[in-house]
PDB file of C-alpha atoms in Angstrom:
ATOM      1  CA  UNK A   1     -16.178  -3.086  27.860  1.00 86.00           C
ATOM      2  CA  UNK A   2     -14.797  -0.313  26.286  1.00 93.00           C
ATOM      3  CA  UNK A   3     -13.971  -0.581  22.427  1.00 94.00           C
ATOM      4  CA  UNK A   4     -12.045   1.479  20.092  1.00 96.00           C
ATOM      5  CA  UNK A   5     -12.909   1.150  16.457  1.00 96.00           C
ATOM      6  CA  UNK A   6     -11.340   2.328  13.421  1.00 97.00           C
ATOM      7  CA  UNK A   7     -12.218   3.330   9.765  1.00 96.00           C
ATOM      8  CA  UNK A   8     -10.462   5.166   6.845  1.00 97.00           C
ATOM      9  CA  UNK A   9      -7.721   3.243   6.095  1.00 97.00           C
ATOM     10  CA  UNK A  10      -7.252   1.846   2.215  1.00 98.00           C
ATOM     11  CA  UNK A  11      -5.387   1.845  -0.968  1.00 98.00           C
ATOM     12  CA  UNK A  12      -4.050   5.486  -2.248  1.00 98.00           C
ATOM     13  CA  UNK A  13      -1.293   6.810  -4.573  1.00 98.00           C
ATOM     14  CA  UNK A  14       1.847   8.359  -3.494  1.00 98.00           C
ATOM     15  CA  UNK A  15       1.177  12.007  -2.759  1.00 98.00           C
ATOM     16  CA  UNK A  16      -2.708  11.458  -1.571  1.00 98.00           C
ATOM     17  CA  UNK A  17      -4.362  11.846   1.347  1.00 98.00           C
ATOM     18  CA  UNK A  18      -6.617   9.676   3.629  1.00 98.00           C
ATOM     19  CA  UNK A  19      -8.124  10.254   7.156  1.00 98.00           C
ATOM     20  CA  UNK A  20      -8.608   7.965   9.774  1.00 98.00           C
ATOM     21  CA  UNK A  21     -11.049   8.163  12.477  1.00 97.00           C
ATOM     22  CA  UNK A  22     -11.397   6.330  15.882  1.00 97.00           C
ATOM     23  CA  UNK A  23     -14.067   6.037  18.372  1.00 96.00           C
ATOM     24  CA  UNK A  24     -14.059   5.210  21.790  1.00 94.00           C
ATOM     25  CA  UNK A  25     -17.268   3.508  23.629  1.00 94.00           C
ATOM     26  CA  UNK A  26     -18.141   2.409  26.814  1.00 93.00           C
ATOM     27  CA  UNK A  27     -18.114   3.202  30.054  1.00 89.00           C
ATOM     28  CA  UNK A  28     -14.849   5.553  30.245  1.00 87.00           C
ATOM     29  CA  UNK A  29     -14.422   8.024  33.582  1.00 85.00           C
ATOM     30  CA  UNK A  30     -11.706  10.265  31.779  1.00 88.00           C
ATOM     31  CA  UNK A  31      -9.636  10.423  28.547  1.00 90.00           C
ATOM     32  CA  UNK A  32      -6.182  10.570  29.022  1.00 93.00           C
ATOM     33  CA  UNK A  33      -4.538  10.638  25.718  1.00 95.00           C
ATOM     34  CA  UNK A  34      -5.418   9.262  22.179  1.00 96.00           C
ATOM     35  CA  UNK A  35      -2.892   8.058  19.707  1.00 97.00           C
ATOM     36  CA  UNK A  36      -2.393   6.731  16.088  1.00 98.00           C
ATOM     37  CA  UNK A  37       0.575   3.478  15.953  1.00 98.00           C
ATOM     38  CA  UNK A  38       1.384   2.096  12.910  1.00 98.00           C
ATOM     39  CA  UNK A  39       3.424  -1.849  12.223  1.00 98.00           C
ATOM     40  CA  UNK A  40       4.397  -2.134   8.382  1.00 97.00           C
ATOM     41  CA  UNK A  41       5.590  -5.862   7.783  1.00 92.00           C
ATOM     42  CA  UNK A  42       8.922  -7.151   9.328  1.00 94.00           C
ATOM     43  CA  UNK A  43       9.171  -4.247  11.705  1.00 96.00           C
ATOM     44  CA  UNK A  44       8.281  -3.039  15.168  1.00 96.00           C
ATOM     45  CA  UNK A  45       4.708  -0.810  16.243  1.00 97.00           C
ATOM     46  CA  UNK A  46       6.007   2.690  16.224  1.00 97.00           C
ATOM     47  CA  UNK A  47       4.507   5.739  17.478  1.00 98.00           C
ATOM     48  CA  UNK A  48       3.006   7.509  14.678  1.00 98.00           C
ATOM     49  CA  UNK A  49       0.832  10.821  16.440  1.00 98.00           C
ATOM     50  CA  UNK A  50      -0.540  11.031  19.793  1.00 98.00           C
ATOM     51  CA  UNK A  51      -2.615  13.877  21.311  1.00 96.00           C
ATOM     52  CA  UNK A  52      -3.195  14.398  25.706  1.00 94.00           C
ATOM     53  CA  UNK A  53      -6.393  15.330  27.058  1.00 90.00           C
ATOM     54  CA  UNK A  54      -4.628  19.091  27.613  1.00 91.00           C
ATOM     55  CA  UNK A  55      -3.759  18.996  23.703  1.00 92.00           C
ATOM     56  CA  UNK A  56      -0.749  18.642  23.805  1.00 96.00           C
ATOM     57  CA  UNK A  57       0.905  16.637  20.636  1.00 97.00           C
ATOM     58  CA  UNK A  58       3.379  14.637  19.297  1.00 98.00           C
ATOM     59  CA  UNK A  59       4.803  13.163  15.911  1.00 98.00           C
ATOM     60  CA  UNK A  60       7.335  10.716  14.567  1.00 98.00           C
ATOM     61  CA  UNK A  61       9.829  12.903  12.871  1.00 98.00           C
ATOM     62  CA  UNK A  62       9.067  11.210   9.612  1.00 97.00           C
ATOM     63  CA  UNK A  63       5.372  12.001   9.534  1.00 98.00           C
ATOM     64  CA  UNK A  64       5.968  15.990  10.990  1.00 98.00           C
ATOM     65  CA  UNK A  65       4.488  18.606   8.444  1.00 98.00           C
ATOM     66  CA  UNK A  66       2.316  16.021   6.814  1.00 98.00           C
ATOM     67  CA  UNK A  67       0.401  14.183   9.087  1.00 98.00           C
ATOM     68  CA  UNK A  68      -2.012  16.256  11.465  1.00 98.00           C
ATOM     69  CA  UNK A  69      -3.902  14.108  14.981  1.00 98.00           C
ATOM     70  CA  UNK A  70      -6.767  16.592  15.909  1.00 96.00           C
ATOM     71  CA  UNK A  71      -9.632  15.241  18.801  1.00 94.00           C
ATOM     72  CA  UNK A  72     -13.700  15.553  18.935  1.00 90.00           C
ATOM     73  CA  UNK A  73     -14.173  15.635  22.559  1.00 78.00           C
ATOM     74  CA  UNK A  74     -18.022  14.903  21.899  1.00 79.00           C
ATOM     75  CA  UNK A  75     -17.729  12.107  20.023  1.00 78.00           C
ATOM     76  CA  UNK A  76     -14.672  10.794  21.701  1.00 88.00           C
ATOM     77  CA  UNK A  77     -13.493   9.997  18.569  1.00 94.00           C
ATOM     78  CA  UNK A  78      -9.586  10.873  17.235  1.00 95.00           C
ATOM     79  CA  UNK A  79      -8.683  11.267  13.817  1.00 97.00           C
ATOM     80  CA  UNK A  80      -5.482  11.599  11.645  1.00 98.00           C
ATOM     81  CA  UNK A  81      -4.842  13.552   8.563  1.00 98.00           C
ATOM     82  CA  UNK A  82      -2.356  11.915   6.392  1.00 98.00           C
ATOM     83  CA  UNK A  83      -1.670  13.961   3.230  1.00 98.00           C
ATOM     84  CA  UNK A  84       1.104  13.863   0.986  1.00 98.00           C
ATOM     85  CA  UNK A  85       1.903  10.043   1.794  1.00 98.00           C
ATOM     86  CA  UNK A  86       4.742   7.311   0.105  1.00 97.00           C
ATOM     87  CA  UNK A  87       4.726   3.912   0.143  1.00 97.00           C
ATOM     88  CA  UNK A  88       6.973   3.865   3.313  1.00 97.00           C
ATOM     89  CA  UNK A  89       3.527   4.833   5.493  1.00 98.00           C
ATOM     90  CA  UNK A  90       2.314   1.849   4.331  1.00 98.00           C
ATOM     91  CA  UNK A  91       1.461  -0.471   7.361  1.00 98.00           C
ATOM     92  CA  UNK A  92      -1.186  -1.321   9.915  1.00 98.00           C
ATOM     93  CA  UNK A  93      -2.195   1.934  12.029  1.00 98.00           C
ATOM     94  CA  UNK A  94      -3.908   1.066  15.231  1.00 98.00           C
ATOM     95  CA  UNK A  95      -5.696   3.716  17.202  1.00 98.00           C
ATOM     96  CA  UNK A  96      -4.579   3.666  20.997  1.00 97.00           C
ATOM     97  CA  UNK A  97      -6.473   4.690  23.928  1.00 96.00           C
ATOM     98  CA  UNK A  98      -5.764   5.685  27.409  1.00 96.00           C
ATOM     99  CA  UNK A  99      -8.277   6.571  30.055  1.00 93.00           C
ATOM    100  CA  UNK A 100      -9.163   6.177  33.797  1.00 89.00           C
ATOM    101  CA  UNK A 101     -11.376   4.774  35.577  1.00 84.00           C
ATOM    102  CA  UNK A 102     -10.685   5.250  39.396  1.00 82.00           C
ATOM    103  CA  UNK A 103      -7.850   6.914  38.720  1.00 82.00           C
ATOM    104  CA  UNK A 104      -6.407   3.712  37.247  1.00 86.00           C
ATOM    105  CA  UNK A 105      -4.941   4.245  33.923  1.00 91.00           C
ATOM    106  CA  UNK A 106      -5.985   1.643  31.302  1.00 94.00           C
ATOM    107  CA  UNK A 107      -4.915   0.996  27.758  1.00 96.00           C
ATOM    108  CA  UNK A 108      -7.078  -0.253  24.904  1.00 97.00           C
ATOM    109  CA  UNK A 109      -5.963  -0.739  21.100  1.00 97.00           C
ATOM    110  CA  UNK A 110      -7.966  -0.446  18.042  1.00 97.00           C
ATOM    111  CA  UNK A 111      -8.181  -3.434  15.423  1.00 96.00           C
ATOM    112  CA  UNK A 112      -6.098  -2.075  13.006  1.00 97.00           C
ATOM    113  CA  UNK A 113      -6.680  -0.529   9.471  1.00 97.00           C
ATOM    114  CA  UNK A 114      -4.743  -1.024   6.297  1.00 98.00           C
ATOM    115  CA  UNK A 115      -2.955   1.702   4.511  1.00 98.00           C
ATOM    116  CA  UNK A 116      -2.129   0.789   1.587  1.00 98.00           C
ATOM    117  CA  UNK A 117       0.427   3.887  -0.265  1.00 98.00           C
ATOM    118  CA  UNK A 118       1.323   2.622  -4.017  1.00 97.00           C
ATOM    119  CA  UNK A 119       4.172   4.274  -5.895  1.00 92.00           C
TER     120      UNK A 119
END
């Protein structure tokens, strides 16, 4: 069963940083894209950064020039750079995976980690 699991999230002040990180196990053919999602309370998952197996990227407008989605193709593991943050990135980020496996594409989520931005 493939997994994705999460770490980095936590409680910072406006204007810090914090890095998430997300590995993928299990038995995965090919990596199609990795992304970051975030849910604050009261309001839809949205599309935070994502990142294709070619590296190509993309970014919510309000996270452009301060969040950065890079990839470790070795350790299958994605990560997020969130610097200069405000209390409205505050929310739930889930990591999100896409791969194939017989040229089927599958998507798996990550549990979720807390960021926590206080003013």
């Amino acid at each position: 069963q493939v997994q994705l699991v999460e770490s980095g999230g936590g409680l910072v002040q406006a204007g810090g940083s914090l890095r998430l990180s997300c590995t993928a196990s299990g038995r995965i053919f090919r990596i199609n894209a990795m992304g970051w999602y975030r849910q604050a309370p009261g309001k839809q998952r949205e599309l935070v950064a994502s990142i294709t197996s070619g590296g190509s990227r993309t970014y919510a407008d309000s996270v452009k020039g301060r969040f950065y989605i890079s990839r470790d193709n070795a350790k299958t593991t994605a990560y997020l750079q969130m610097n200069s943050l405000n209390p409205e990135d505050t929310a739930v980020y889930y990591c999100q995976l896409v791969y194939s496996n017989d040229m089927v594409p599958i998507v798996v989520w990550g549990q979720g980690t807390q960021v926590t931005v206080s003013s």
